[in-house]
XYZ file of N, CA and C in Angstrom:
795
model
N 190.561 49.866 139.789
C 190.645 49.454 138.383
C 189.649 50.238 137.521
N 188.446 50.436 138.082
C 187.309 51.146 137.448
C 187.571 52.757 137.125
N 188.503 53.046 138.398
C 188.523 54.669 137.992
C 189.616 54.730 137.578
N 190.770 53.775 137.305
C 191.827 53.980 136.000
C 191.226 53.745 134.669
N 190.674 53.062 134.689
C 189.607 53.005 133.234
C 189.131 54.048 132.897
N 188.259 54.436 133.640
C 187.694 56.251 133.447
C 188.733 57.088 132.981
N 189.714 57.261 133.820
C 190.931 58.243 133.627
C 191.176 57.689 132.128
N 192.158 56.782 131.722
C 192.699 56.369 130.324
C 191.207 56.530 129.235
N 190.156 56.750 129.768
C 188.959 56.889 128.560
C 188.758 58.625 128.139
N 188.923 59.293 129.547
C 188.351 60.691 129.396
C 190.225 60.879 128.341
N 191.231 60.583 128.645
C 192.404 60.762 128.227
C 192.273 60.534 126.727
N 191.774 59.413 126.557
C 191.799 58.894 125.158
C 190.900 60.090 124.400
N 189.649 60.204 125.142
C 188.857 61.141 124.421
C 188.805 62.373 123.844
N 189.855 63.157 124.838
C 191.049 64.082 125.217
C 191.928 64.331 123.576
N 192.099 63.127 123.861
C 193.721 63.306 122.710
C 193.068 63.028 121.063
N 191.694 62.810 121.385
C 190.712 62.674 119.996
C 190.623 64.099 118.977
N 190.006 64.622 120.698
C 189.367 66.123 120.253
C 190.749 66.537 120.062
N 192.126 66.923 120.602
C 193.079 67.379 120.446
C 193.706 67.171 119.219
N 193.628 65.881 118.311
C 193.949 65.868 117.375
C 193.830 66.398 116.221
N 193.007 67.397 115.662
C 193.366 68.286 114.848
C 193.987 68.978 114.763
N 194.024 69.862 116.039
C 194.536 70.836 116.126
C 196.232 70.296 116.573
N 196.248 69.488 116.851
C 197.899 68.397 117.508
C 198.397 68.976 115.618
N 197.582 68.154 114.430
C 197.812 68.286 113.426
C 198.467 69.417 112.438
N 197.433 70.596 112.674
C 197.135 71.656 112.203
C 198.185 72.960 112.702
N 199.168 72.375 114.224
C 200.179 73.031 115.196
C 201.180 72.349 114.255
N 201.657 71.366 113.734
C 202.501 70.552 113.581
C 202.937 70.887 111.564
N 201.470 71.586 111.065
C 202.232 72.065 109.610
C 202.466 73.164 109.773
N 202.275 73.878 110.713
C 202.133 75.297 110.536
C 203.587 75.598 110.619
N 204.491 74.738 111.266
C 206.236 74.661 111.868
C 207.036 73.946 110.484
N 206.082 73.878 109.356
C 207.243 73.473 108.172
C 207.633 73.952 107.470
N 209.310 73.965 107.495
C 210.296 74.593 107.210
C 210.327 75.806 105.142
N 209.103 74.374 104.633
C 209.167 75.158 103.168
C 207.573 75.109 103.289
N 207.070 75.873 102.510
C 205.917 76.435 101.815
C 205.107 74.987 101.514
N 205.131 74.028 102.386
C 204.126 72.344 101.803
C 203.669 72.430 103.741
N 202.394 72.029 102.996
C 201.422 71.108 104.442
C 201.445 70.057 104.102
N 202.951 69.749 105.168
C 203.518 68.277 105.515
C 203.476 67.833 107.170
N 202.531 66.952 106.940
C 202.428 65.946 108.761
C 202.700 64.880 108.679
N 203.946 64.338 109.755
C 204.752 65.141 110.581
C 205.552 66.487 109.535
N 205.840 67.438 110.638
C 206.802 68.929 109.578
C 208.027 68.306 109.410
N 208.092 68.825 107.904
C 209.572 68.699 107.455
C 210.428 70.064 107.957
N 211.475 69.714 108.974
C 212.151 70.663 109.126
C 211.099 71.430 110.354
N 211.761 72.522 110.692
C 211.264 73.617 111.760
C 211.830 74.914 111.565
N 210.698 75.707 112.039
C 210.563 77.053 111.458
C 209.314 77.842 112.001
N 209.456 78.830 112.455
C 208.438 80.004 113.267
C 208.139 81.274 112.166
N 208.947 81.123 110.985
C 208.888 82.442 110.059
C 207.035 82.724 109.307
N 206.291 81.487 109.488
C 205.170 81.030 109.287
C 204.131 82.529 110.253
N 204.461 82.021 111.277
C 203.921 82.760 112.536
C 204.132 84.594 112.190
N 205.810 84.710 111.841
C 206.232 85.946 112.062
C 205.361 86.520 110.367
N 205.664 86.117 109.552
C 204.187 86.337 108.463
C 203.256 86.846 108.566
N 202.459 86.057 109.263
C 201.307 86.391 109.922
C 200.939 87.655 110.327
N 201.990 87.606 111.680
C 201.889 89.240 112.095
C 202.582 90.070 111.382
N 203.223 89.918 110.850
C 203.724 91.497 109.748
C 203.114 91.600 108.351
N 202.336 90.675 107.996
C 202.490 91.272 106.553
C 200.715 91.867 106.661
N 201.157 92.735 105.796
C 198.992 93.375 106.014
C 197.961 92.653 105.197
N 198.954 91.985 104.347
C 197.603 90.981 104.197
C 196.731 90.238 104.831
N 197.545 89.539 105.933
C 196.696 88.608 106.918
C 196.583 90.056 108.135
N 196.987 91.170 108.588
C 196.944 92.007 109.691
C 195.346 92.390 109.205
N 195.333 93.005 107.887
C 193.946 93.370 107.400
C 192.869 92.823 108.218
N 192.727 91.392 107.406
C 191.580 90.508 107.621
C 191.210 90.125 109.493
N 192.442 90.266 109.982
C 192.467 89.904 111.411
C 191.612 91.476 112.354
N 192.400 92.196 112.007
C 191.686 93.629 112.153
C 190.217 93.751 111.986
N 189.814 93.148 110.838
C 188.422 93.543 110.330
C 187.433 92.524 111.176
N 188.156 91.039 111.447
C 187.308 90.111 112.086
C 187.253 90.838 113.476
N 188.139 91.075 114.018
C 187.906 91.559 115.658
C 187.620 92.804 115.911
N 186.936 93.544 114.631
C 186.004 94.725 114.855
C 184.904 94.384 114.892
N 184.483 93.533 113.512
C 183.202 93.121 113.953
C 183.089 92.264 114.533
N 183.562 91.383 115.260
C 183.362 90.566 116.559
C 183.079 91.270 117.561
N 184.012 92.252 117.783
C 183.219 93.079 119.372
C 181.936 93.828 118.833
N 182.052 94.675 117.636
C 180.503 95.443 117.613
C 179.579 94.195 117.730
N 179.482 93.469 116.738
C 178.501 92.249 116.717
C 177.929 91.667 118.399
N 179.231 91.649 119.092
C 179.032 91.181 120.503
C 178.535 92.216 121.225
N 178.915 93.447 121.641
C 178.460 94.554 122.144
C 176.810 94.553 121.681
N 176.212 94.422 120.624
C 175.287 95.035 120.379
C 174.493 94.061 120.169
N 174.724 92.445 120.043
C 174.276 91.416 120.349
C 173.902 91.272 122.138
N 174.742 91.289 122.866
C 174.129 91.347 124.355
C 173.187 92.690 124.866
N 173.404 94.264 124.199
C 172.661 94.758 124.474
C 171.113 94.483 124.056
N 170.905 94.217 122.852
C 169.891 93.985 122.254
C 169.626 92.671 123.307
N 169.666 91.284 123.980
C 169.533 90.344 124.407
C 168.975 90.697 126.639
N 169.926 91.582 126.633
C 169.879 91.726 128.115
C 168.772 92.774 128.587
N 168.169 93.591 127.983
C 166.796 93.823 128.212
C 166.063 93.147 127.812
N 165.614 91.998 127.044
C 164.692 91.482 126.796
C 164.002 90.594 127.614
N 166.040 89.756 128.123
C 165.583 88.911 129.157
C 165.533 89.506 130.426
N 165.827 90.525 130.298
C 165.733 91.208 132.258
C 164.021 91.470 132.368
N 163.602 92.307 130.959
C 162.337 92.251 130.547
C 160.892 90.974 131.295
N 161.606 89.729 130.627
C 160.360 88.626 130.555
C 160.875 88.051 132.114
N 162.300 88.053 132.536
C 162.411 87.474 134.207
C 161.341 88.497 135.071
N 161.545 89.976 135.217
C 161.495 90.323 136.003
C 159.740 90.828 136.249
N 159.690 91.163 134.945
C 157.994 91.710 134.799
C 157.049 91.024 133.937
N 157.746 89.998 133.441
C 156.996 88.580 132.356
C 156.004 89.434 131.247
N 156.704 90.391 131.007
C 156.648 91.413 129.745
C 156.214 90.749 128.302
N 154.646 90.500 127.887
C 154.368 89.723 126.528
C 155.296 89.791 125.413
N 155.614 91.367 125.498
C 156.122 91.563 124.550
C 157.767 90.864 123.923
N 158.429 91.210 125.513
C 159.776 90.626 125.978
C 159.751 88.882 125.311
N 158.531 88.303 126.112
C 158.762 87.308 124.998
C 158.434 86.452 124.033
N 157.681 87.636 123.221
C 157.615 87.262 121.937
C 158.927 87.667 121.009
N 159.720 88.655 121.898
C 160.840 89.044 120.987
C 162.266 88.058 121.598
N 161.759 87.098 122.556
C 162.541 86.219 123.218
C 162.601 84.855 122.242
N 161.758 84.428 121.562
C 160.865 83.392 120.917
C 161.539 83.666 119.270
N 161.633 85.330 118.893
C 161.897 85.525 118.025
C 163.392 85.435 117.766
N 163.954 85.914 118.896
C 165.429 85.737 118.925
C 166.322 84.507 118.364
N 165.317 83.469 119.061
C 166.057 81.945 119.649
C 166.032 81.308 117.810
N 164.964 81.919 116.792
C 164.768 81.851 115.144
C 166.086 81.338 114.452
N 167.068 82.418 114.481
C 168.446 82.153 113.598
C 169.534 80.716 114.653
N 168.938 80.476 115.548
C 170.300 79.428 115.416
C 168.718 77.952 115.799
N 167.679 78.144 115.276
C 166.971 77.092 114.918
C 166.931 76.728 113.520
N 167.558 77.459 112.486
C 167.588 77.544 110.910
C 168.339 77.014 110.808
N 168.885 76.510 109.848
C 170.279 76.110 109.128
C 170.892 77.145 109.196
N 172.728 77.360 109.144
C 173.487 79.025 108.944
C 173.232 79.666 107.457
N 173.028 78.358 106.139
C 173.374 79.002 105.132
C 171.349 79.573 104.748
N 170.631 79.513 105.569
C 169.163 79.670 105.568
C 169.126 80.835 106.048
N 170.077 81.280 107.023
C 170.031 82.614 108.237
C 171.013 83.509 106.679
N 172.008 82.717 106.514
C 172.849 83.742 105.490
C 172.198 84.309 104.088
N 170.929 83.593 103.374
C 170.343 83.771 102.315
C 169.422 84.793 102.468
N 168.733 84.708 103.888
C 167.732 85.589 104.141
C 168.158 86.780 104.546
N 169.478 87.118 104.720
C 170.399 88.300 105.198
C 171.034 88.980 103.770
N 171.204 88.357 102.913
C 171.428 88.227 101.486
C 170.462 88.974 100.375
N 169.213 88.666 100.904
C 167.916 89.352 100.322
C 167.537 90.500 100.936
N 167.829 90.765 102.427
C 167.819 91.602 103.029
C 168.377 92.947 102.744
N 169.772 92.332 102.691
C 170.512 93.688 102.278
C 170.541 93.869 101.043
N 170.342 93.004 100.024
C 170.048 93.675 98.874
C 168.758 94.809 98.057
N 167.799 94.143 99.294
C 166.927 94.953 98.969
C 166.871 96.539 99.337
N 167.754 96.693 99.992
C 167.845 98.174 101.208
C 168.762 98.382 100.449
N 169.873 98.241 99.370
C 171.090 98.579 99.218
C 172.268 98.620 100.025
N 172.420 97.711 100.755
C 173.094 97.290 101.858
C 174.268 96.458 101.664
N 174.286 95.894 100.652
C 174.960 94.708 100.409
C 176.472 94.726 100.372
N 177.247 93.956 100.470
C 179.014 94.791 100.864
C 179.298 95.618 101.294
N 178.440 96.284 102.465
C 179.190 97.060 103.345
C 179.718 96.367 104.480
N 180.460 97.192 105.213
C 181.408 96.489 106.560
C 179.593 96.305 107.425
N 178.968 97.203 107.703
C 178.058 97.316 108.969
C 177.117 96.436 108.957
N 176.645 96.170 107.170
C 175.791 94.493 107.181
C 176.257 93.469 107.270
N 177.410 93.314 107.710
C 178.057 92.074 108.035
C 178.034 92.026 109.655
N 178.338 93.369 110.008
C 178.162 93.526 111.609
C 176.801 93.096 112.216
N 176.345 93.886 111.698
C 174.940 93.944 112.101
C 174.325 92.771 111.509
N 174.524 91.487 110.599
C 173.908 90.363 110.254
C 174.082 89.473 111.133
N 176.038 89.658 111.777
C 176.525 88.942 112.891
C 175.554 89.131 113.908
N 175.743 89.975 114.604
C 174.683 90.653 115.909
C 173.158 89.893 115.539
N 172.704 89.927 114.510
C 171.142 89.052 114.540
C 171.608 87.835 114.614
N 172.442 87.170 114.124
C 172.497 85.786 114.068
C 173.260 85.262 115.967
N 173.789 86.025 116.132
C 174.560 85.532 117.482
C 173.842 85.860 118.592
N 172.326 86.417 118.665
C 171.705 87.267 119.984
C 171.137 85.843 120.663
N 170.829 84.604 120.111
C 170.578 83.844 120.565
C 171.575 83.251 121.966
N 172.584 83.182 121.791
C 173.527 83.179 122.752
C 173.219 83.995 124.166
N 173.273 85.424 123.574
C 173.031 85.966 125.286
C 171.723 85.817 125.643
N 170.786 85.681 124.450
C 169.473 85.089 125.255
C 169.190 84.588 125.869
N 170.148 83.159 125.902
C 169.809 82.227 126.515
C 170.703 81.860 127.937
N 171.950 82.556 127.791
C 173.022 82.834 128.986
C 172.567 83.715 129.916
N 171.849 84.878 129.052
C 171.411 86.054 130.661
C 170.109 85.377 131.062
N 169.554 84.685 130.444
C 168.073 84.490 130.827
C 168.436 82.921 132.450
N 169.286 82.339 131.812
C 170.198 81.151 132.881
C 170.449 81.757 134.132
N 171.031 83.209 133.722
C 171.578 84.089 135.213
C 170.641 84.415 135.729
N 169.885 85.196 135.360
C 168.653 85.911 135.850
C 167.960 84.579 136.867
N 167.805 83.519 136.200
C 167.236 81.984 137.031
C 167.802 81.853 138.352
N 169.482 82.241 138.234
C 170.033 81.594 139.562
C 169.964 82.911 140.743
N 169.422 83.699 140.359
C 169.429 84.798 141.281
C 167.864 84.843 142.473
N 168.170 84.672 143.451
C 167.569 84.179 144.695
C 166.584 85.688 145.362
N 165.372 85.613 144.700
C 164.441 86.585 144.635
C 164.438 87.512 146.096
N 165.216 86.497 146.936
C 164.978 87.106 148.303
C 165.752 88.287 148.377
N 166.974 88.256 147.552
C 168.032 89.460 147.349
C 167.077 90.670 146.950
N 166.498 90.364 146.235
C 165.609 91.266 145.676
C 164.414 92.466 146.865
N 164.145 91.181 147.472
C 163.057 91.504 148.205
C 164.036 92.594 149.558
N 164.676 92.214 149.594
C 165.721 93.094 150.723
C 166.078 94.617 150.422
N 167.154 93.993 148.806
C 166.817 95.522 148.709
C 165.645 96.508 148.246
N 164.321 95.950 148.062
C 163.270 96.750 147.707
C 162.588 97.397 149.163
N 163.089 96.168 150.469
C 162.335 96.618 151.460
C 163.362 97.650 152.126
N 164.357 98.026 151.786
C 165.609 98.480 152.443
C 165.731 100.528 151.270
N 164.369 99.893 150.482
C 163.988 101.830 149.850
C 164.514 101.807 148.326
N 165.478 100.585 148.226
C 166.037 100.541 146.818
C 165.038 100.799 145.599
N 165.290 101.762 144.607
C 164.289 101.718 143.399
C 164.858 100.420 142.245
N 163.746 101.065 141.329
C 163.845 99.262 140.717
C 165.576 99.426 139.626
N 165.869 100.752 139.363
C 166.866 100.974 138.490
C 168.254 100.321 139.524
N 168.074 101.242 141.056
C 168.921 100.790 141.753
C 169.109 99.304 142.090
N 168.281 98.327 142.266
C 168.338 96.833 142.231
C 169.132 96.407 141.400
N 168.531 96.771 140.279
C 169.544 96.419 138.776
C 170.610 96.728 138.992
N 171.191 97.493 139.155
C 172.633 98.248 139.157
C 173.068 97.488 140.197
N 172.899 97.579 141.558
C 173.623 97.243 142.833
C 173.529 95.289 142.946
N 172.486 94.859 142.570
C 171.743 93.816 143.227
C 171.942 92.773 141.764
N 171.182 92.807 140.672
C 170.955 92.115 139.752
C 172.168 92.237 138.542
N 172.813 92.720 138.328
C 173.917 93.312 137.573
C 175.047 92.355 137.733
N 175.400 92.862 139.425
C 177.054 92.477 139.409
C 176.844 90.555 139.584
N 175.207 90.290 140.024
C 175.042 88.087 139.809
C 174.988 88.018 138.783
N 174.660 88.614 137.498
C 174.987 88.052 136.137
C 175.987 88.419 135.343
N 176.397 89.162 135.917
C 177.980 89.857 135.072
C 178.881 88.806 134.453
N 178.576 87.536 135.382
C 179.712 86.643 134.696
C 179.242 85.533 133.454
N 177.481 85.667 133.434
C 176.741 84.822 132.143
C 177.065 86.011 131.232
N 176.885 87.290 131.655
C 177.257 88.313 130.449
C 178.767 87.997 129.745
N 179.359 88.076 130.801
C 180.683 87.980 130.322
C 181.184 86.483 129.386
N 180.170 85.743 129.922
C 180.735 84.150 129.141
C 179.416 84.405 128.073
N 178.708 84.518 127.488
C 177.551 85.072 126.528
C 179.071 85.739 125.678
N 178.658 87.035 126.018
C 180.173 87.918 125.457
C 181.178 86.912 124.473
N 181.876 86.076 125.344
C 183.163 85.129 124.497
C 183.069 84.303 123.860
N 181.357 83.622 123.945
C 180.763 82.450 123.302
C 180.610 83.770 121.609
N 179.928 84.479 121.402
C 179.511 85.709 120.542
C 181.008 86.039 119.959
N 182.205 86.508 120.359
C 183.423 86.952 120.087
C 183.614 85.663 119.076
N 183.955 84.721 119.857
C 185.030 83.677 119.167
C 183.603 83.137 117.825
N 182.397 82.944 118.090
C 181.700 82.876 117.103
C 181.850 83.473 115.675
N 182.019 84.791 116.018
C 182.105 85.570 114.972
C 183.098 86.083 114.306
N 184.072 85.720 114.943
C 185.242 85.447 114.484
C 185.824 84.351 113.260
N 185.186 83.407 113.699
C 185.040 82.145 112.756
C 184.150 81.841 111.805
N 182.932 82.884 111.926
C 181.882 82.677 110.800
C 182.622 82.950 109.593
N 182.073 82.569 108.763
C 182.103 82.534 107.124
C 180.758 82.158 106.267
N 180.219 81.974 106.420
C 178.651 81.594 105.382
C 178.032 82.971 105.553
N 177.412 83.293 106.731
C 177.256 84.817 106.179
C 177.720 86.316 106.281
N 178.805 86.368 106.617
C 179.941 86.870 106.107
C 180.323 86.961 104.909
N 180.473 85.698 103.451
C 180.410 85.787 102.331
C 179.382 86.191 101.485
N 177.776 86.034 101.911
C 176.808 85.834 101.344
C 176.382 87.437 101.234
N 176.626 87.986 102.897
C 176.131 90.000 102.774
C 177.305 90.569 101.801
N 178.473 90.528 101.907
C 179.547 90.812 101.753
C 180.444 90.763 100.753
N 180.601 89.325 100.351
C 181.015 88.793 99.756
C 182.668 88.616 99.645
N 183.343 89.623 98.689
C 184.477 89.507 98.853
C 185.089 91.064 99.383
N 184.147 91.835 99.510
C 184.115 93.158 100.149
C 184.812 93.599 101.227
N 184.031 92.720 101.942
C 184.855 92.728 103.182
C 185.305 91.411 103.838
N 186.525 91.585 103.756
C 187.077 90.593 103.933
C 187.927 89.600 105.404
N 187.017 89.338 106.004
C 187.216 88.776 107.123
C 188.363 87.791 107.268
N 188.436 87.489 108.074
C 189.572 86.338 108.535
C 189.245 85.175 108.152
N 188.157 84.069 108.277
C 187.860 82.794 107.281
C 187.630 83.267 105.745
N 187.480 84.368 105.246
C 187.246 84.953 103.909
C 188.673 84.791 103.469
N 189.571 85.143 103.996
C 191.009 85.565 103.550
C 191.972 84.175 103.330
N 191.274 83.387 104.716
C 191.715 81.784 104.504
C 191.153 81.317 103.242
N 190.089 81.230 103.045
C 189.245 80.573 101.712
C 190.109 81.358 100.474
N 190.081 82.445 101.057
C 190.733 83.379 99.627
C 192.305 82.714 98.983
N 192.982 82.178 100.240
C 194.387 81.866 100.247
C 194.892 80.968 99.774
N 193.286 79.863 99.486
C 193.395 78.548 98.920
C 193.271 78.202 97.336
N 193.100 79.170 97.119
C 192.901 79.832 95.673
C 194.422 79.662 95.126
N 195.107 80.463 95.914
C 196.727 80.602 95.179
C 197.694 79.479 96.321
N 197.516 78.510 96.663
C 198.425 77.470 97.032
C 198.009 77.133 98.829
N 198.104 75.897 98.848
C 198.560 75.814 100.398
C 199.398 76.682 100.863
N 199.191 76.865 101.922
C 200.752 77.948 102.796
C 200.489 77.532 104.149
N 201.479 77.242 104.714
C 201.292 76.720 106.497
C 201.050 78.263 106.909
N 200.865 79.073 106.552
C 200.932 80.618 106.868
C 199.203 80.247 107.736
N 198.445 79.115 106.663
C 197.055 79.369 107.287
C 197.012 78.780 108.485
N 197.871 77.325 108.294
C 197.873 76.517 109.659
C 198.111 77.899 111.001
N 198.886 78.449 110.697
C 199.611 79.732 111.674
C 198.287 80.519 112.429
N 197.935 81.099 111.141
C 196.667 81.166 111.777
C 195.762 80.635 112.984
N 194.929 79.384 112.059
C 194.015 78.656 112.957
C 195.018 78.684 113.957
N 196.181 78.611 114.310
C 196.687 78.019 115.750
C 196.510 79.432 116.813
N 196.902 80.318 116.072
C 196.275 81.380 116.745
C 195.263 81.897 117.261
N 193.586 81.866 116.341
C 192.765 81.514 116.600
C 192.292 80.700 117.995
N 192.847 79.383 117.701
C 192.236 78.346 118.614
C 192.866 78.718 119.602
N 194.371 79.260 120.475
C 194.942 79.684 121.498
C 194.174 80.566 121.967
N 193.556 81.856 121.452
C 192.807 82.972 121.286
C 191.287 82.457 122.107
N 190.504 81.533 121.484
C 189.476 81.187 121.757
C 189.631 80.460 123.537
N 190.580 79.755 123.389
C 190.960 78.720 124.500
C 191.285 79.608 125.780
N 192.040 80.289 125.444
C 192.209 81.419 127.002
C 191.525 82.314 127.197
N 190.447 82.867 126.375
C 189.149 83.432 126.498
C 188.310 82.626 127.240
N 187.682 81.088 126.722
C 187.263 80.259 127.595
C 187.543 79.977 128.744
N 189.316 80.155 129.493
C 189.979 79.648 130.302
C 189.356 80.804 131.086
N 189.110 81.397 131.052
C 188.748 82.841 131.439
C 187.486 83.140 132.323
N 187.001 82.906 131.187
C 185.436 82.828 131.556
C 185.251 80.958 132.703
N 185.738 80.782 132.424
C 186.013 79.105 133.262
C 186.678 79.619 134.967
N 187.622 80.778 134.978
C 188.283 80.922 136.187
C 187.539 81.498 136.703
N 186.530 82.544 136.011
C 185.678 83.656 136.847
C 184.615 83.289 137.160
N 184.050 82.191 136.798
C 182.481 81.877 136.797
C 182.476 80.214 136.524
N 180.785 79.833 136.734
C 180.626 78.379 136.226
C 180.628 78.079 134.737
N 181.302 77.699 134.048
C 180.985 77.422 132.935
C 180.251 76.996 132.454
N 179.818 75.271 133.066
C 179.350 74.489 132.964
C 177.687 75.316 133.002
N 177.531 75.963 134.155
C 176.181 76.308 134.761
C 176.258 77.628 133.546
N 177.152 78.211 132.940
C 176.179 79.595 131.815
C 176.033 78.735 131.060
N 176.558 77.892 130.535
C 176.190 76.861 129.304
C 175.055 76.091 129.364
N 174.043 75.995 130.388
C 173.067 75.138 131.067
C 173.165 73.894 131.163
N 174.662 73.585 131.205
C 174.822 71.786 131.420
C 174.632 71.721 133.239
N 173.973 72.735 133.700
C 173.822 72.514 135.282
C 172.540 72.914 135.472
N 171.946 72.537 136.520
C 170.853 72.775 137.577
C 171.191 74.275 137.799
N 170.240 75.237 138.057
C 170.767 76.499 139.523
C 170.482 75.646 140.606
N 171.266 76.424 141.415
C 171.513 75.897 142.823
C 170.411 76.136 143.620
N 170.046 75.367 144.136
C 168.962 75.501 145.213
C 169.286 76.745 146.596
């Protein structure tokens, strides 16, 4: 009786979180130009929109450029620092570890104002690369804290083998320390992607209407009418995000890069 209870609770809880998006799937399929729940009528021409017209191709393009630079150059900047303070407890490593963890202890629109002043002062302001590069400062916290998790679960004795076995310290890294965290890199990586994908606060604030991202183009869209065109979207999005996760979930612990786990003894 107790663990049908459990089951019908995690279920209920289930169909909580699911409900927006249950919602948000359900206008995106209506037949005329109204966000109506339940959809009036049915219809996929919403979807086919989407992908053909360059208005929304634009903005989609521009988000998943700077999502990977932002991510690329967010984990590089992150994975020496922490290989840094694990391996040689490098002062420096972490004071720039300490400094990192800054932008997602702020408020976003606190991280976006001070990025705002930033680039205005350099003459920076509405270009594509200060939006990249604002992403990348604001998201390094992520692999900070994912490679620094990996680096934890890795069992020093590996280490000690291949150092006694002639290995240099570059070769460890490469052969030894690399391919046990590849998979916090890789879930760091998709946590950073789908992040930045979805930002908007500072994205608008470097940028403004310049460059025009994918939540920029939504906000922009609301200007001239509802359109389930956006629902279309987010559903895309959230599919996008979800089998990225599914991903990183098949190859690795999830639970354990996210630090909802112990390392293993």
């Amino acid at each position: 009786m107790q663990n049908r209870f459990g089951k019908l609770y995690v279920l209920g809880i289930a169909l909580l979180l699911m409900l927006p998006f249950i919602v948000v799937a359900g206008v995106s399929f209506n037949e005329k130009k109204r966000l109506y729940f339940p959809p009036r009528g049915f219809t996929l021409d919403w979807y086919k929109d989407v992908l053909s017209n360059s208005e929304w191709l634009g903005p989609i393009g521009t988000s998943l450029t700077v999502a990977a630079i932002a991510t690329f150059v967010a984990v590089c900047i992150a994975l020496p620092i922490s290989f840094m303070m694990w391996r040689h407890g490098v002062l420096f490593a972490k004071a720039l570890f300490g400094l990192g963890l800054v932008p997602f202890m702020l408020p976003p629109v606190t991280s976006a104002l001070g990025f705002l002043i930033f680039w205005s002062e350099i003459g920076g302001y509405g270009s594509f690369w200060a939006t990249t590069i604002s992403h990348s400062v604001f998201l390094v916290t992520i692999p900070l804290m994912m490679i620094s998790l990996g680096l934890e679960t890795i069992d020093e004795a590996y280490l000690d083998a291949a150092s006694s076995l002639g290995a240099s310290e570059a070769e460890i890294f490469r052969t030894v320390i690399l391919p046990l965290i590849l998979p916090f890199v890789f879930g760091a990586s998709a946590f950073c992607f789908v992040l930045s994908m979805n930002e908007y606060i500072i994205a608008f604030m470097v940028a403004g209407f310049t460059v025009e991202t994918l939540p920029i183009k939504v906000v922009n869209s609301l200007r001239y009418g509802y359109s389930p065109a956006m629902a279309a979207v987010s559903v895309f999005v959230v599919l996008a995000a979800a089998g990225l996760f599914l991903t990183v979930a098949r190859f690795g612990d999830l639970l354990r890069m996210v630090g909802a786990l112990d390392k293993p003894d």
